[in-house]
Short mmCIF file of C-alpha atoms in Angstrom, two decimals:
data_model
loop_
_atom_site.label_atom_id
_atom_site.label_comp_id
_atom_site.label_asym_id
_atom_site.label_seq_id
_atom_site.Cartn_x
_atom_site.Cartn_y
_atom_site.Cartn_z
CA MET A 1 -10.75 -55.00 28.98
CA PRO A 2 -8.15 -53.63 26.38
CA TYR A 3 -7.44 -56.41 23.77
CA SER A 4 -5.35 -56.95 20.59
CA HIS A 5 -5.67 -57.28 17.15
CA GLN A 6 -3.11 -58.32 14.27
CA PHE A 7 -4.19 -56.74 11.08
CA VAL A 8 -2.20 -55.75 7.86
CA CYS A 9 -2.59 -52.46 7.01
CA LEU A 10 -4.12 -52.01 3.78
CA ALA A 11 -4.43 -47.86 4.19
CA SER A 12 -2.48 -44.99 5.61
CA SER A 13 -4.35 -41.93 4.30
CA LYS A 14 -4.69 -38.41 4.79
CA LYS A 15 -7.50 -37.05 7.45
CA PRO A 16 -7.65 -34.07 9.29
CA TYR A 17 -4.73 -33.71 12.12
CA GLY A 18 -3.46 -37.51 11.27
CA ARG A 19 -4.11 -40.53 9.18
CA CYS A 20 -7.19 -42.89 8.51
CA ILE A 21 -5.60 -46.24 9.00
CA ALA A 22 -6.95 -49.29 8.27
CA GLY A 23 -6.43 -53.30 7.83
CA LYS A 24 -7.91 -56.57 7.48
CA LEU A 25 -7.14 -58.88 10.72
CA TRP A 26 -4.76 -61.46 10.00
CA GLY A 27 -5.20 -65.08 11.40
CA GLY A 28 -8.14 -66.34 13.71
CA GLU A 29 -11.50 -67.02 13.27
CA ASN A 30 -12.14 -63.46 12.15
CA HIS A 31 -9.21 -63.94 9.50
CA GLY A 32 -9.90 -60.89 6.34
CA ALA A 33 -12.44 -58.98 8.32
CA TRP A 34 -11.64 -55.36 8.32
CA ILE A 35 -10.52 -52.66 11.65
CA ARG A 36 -10.10 -48.93 11.61
CA PRO A 37 -8.39 -48.06 14.80
CA VAL A 38 -9.17 -44.47 15.83
CA SER A 39 -8.41 -42.16 18.28
CA ASN A 40 -10.94 -40.33 20.77
CA ARG A 41 -10.36 -37.13 19.71
CA GLU A 42 -12.46 -35.33 16.64
CA HIS A 43 -11.68 -36.58 13.32
CA ASP A 44 -10.90 -39.98 14.84
CA SER A 45 -7.85 -39.78 13.27
CA ILE A 46 -4.49 -41.14 14.21
CA SER A 47 -1.65 -38.72 14.78
CA ASP A 48 1.72 -40.06 13.74
CA ALA A 49 2.86 -40.74 17.21
CA GLU A 50 -0.02 -43.03 17.64
CA ARG A 51 1.62 -44.92 15.21
CA THR A 52 5.31 -45.08 15.77
CA TYR A 53 6.48 -48.81 16.93
CA ALA A 54 9.28 -49.36 19.22
CA ASN A 55 12.03 -48.88 16.80
CA GLY A 56 11.25 -45.59 15.88
CA ARG A 57 9.08 -47.02 12.58
CA THR A 58 5.75 -45.54 11.27
CA ALA A 59 2.86 -48.06 10.39
CA GLN A 60 3.07 -48.41 6.45
CA VAL A 61 0.26 -50.17 3.72
CA ARG A 62 1.30 -53.81 3.97
CA ASP A 63 2.73 -53.95 7.50
CA LEU A 64 1.30 -56.81 9.93
CA THR A 65 0.60 -55.11 12.92
CA THR A 66 -0.74 -55.65 16.15
CA VAL A 67 -2.43 -53.10 17.74
CA THR A 68 -4.12 -52.85 21.71
CA PHE A 69 -7.28 -51.36 21.86
CA SER A 70 -10.09 -50.20 24.53
CA GLY A 71 -13.33 -50.70 22.90
CA LEU A 72 -15.42 -50.36 19.84
CA GLN A 73 -16.31 -46.75 18.74
CA ASN A 74 -20.01 -46.08 18.04
CA HIS A 75 -20.10 -44.55 14.71
CA PRO A 76 -23.06 -44.06 12.51
CA TYR A 77 -21.90 -46.01 9.54
CA GLN A 78 -18.37 -47.39 10.04
CA HIS A 79 -18.62 -50.69 11.85
CA GLU A 80 -14.71 -51.35 11.90
CA ASN A 81 -13.81 -48.67 14.08
CA HIS A 82 -11.99 -49.57 17.47
CA LEU A 83 -11.16 -46.92 19.93
CA ILE A 84 -6.88 -47.41 20.45
CA CYS A 85 -5.50 -47.70 24.10
CA HIS A 86 -3.45 -44.62 25.34
CA PRO A 87 -0.21 -44.65 25.55
CA PRO A 88 -0.48 -46.51 21.85
CA LEU A 89 0.40 -49.83 22.29
CA TRP A 90 1.64 -50.66 18.00
CA ALA A 91 4.07 -53.30 16.66
CA SER A 92 5.21 -54.69 13.78
CA GLN A 93 5.64 -58.34 12.44
CA GLY A 94 7.09 -57.40 8.98
CA GLN A 95 5.59 -57.11 5.66
CA LEU A 96 3.23 -58.88 3.53
CA SER A 97 3.58 -59.06 -0.23
CA LEU A 98 0.40 -58.50 -2.37
CA ASN A 99 0.37 -62.33 -3.62
CA ASP A 100 -0.40 -62.75 0.64
CA ILE A 101 -2.82 -60.08 0.12
CA ALA A 102 -4.46 -62.18 -2.95
CA GLN A 103 -6.66 -63.55 -0.64
CA LEU A 104 -8.32 -60.56 0.99
CA GLU A 105 -9.60 -59.29 -1.98
CA ASP A 106 -13.68 -58.16 -1.80
CA HIS A 107 -16.01 -58.38 -4.07
CA PRO A 108 -19.01 -56.44 -3.48
CA GLU A 109 -21.29 -55.78 -6.42
CA THR A 110 -21.43 -51.86 -6.04
CA LEU A 111 -18.95 -49.48 -3.68
CA TRP A 112 -22.03 -48.47 -1.90
CA GLU A 113 -25.50 -46.23 -3.58
CA SER A 114 -24.82 -44.97 -6.66
CA GLY A 115 -25.93 -42.12 -8.27
CA HIS A 116 -24.88 -39.11 -6.69
CA HIS A 117 -21.90 -37.47 -7.58
CA SER A 118 -19.85 -33.96 -6.47
CA ARG A 119 -19.33 -31.46 -9.02
CA CYS A 120 -15.65 -33.46 -9.86
CA GLY A 121 -16.14 -36.74 -8.90
CA VAL A 122 -18.94 -39.81 -10.48
CA ASN A 123 -20.60 -41.67 -8.17
CA ASP A 124 -18.62 -40.70 -5.06
CA ARG A 125 -20.77 -39.89 -2.11
CA VAL A 126 -23.54 -40.77 -0.22
CA PRO A 127 -26.20 -38.44 0.69
CA PRO A 128 -27.19 -37.96 4.30
CA GLU A 129 -30.66 -40.32 4.50
CA SER A 130 -28.49 -43.29 3.69
CA LEU A 131 -25.92 -42.59 6.39
CA ASN A 132 -27.79 -43.62 9.66
CA VAL A 133 -27.28 -47.69 8.99
CA ARG A 134 -23.54 -49.51 10.07
CA ARG A 135 -22.51 -51.10 7.01
CA GLN A 136 -19.15 -51.97 5.64
CA SER A 137 -17.06 -48.72 4.88
CA LEU A 138 -13.92 -49.99 3.63
CA PHE A 139 -13.27 -52.46 0.51
CA LEU A 140 -10.28 -53.80 -1.15
CA ILE A 141 -11.06 -53.75 -5.26
CA ARG A 142 -9.40 -54.71 -8.32
CA PRO A 143 -10.20 -51.73 -10.25
CA ASP A 144 -10.31 -51.64 -14.24
CA ARG A 145 -9.60 -48.98 -16.56
CA VAL A 146 -7.71 -46.44 -14.10
CA SER A 147 -6.49 -42.70 -14.74
CA VAL A 148 -5.94 -40.51 -12.56
CA ARG A 149 -6.63 -36.43 -13.30
CA VAL A 150 -4.65 -33.75 -11.43
CA SER A 151 -6.14 -30.58 -11.36
CA ALA A 152 -7.02 -27.38 -8.90
CA GLU A 153 -10.32 -28.52 -8.43
CA SER A 154 -11.46 -25.21 -6.24
CA ALA A 155 -9.55 -22.92 -8.55
CA GLN A 156 -12.51 -20.94 -9.34
CA TRP A 157 -12.90 -20.31 -5.50
CA GLY A 158 -9.65 -18.78 -5.37
CA ASN A 159 -7.66 -22.37 -4.24
CA HIS A 160 -5.31 -23.28 -6.81
CA ARG A 161 -4.30 -26.65 -4.79
CA LEU A 162 -3.92 -29.37 -6.77
CA LYS A 163 -5.85 -32.83 -6.24
CA ALA A 164 -5.61 -36.44 -7.33
CA ARG A 165 -8.78 -37.87 -8.75
CA ALA A 166 -8.92 -41.90 -9.87
CA SER A 167 -11.10 -42.54 -12.43
CA PHE A 168 -11.77 -46.39 -12.59
CA SER A 169 -14.32 -48.87 -13.80
CA TYR A 170 -15.59 -51.77 -11.56
CA ASN A 171 -18.01 -54.38 -11.70
CA ARG A 172 -18.86 -52.33 -15.22
CA ILE A 173 -19.75 -48.82 -13.20
CA GLN A 174 -17.66 -45.88 -13.22
CA TYR A 175 -16.39 -44.15 -10.80
CA ALA A 176 -14.41 -41.46 -9.64
CA PHE A 177 -12.57 -41.46 -6.05
CA SER A 178 -10.52 -38.82 -4.58
CA VAL A 179 -7.25 -40.17 -3.70
CA THR A 180 -6.01 -39.60 0.02
CA ASP A 181 -3.45 -42.18 -0.15
CA GLU A 182 -0.51 -39.35 0.39
CA LEU A 183 2.33 -41.15 -1.00
CA ALA A 184 0.07 -41.67 -4.56
CA GLU A 185 -1.17 -38.31 -4.44
CA SER A 186 2.63 -36.77 -4.16
CA HIS A 187 3.57 -39.09 -6.98
CA PHE A 188 0.73 -37.73 -9.52
CA ILE A 189 0.69 -34.38 -8.81
CA GLY A 190 4.44 -35.03 -8.96
CA LEU A 191 3.80 -35.47 -12.97
CA GLY A 192 1.82 -32.44 -13.16
CA ALA A 193 -1.79 -31.34 -14.06
CA GLY A 194 -3.27 -33.53 -16.81
CA THR A 195 -4.88 -36.72 -17.01
CA HIS A 196 -2.52 -39.64 -16.03
CA GLN A 197 -2.34 -43.66 -17.38
CA PRO A 198 -0.42 -45.65 -14.13
CA GLU A 199 0.75 -48.95 -14.45
CA GLY A 200 1.51 -51.59 -12.24
CA ILE A 201 -2.28 -51.16 -9.83
CA THR A 202 -3.30 -54.08 -8.51
CA TYR A 203 -5.83 -52.94 -5.82
CA PHE A 204 -7.23 -49.83 -4.67
CA THR A 205 -8.51 -50.08 -0.92
CA VAL A 206 -11.84 -47.92 -1.00
CA SER A 207 -13.42 -46.12 2.48
CA LEU A 208 -16.38 -44.54 2.80
CA GLY A 209 -15.25 -41.50 4.79
CA ASP A 210 -17.01 -38.75 7.52
CA ILE A 211 -19.66 -36.84 6.64
CA ASP A 212 -19.03 -33.41 5.47
CA PRO A 213 -20.24 -31.24 7.57
CA ASN A 214 -20.85 -28.52 4.40
CA THR A 215 -23.11 -30.77 2.75
CA GLY A 216 -24.25 -33.42 4.90
CA TYR A 217 -22.49 -36.53 2.30
CA ALA A 218 -20.29 -38.93 3.17
CA TYR A 219 -17.24 -38.88 0.16
CA LYS A 220 -15.86 -42.30 -1.09
CA LEU A 221 -12.04 -42.21 -1.07
CA VAL A 222 -9.32 -43.64 -2.83
CA ALA A 223 -7.32 -44.89 0.61
CA ALA A 224 -4.94 -46.98 -0.91
CA ILE A 225 -3.49 -47.71 -4.30
CA LEU A 226 -1.55 -51.41 -4.13
#
């Protein structure tokens, strides 16, 4: 039987063939629990058409959104995933402020397993042997000492596309995750290559993404900057 959930959108980040949308339930007995709407296609991404409201707007971060689902997805470790109905049924009830969202902050001890680094990252990936247990794969956190480096991380292989990577500390542990929040990434890339010191950041939504078929690792991402 189809069912609906109302949630505040806390991530709308880049993903192959669409977006990763995620948020926290707003109201009811499971208020504050994470939910991630997914499609039944490869990469599970949500297309622009699938996140469009009846008024023509698309779902954005801080929207209070209601979505109709067909059931849970059996993902190896992302326990928040729910399959959207087709045709998609999305409705908006306005936007929440950062003050409203403050009650939803998470306080994990660490951002998943530490000690596993990509070539340009710090504590930014989880090894294959740890990816067979369902767990929370999203957190809303307050980062400390944030900087964003813009560089062509794959230039030595002929790919000169600029990427944004956020360095920050959380609970006295240092991290450096790729930024997949499209608006934030565009902003920082627009500032040019180099290390930038942003102001006015309150929260990160961090996500444990899908398994990379080339490495077998799942990478940790900054899916939204609020």
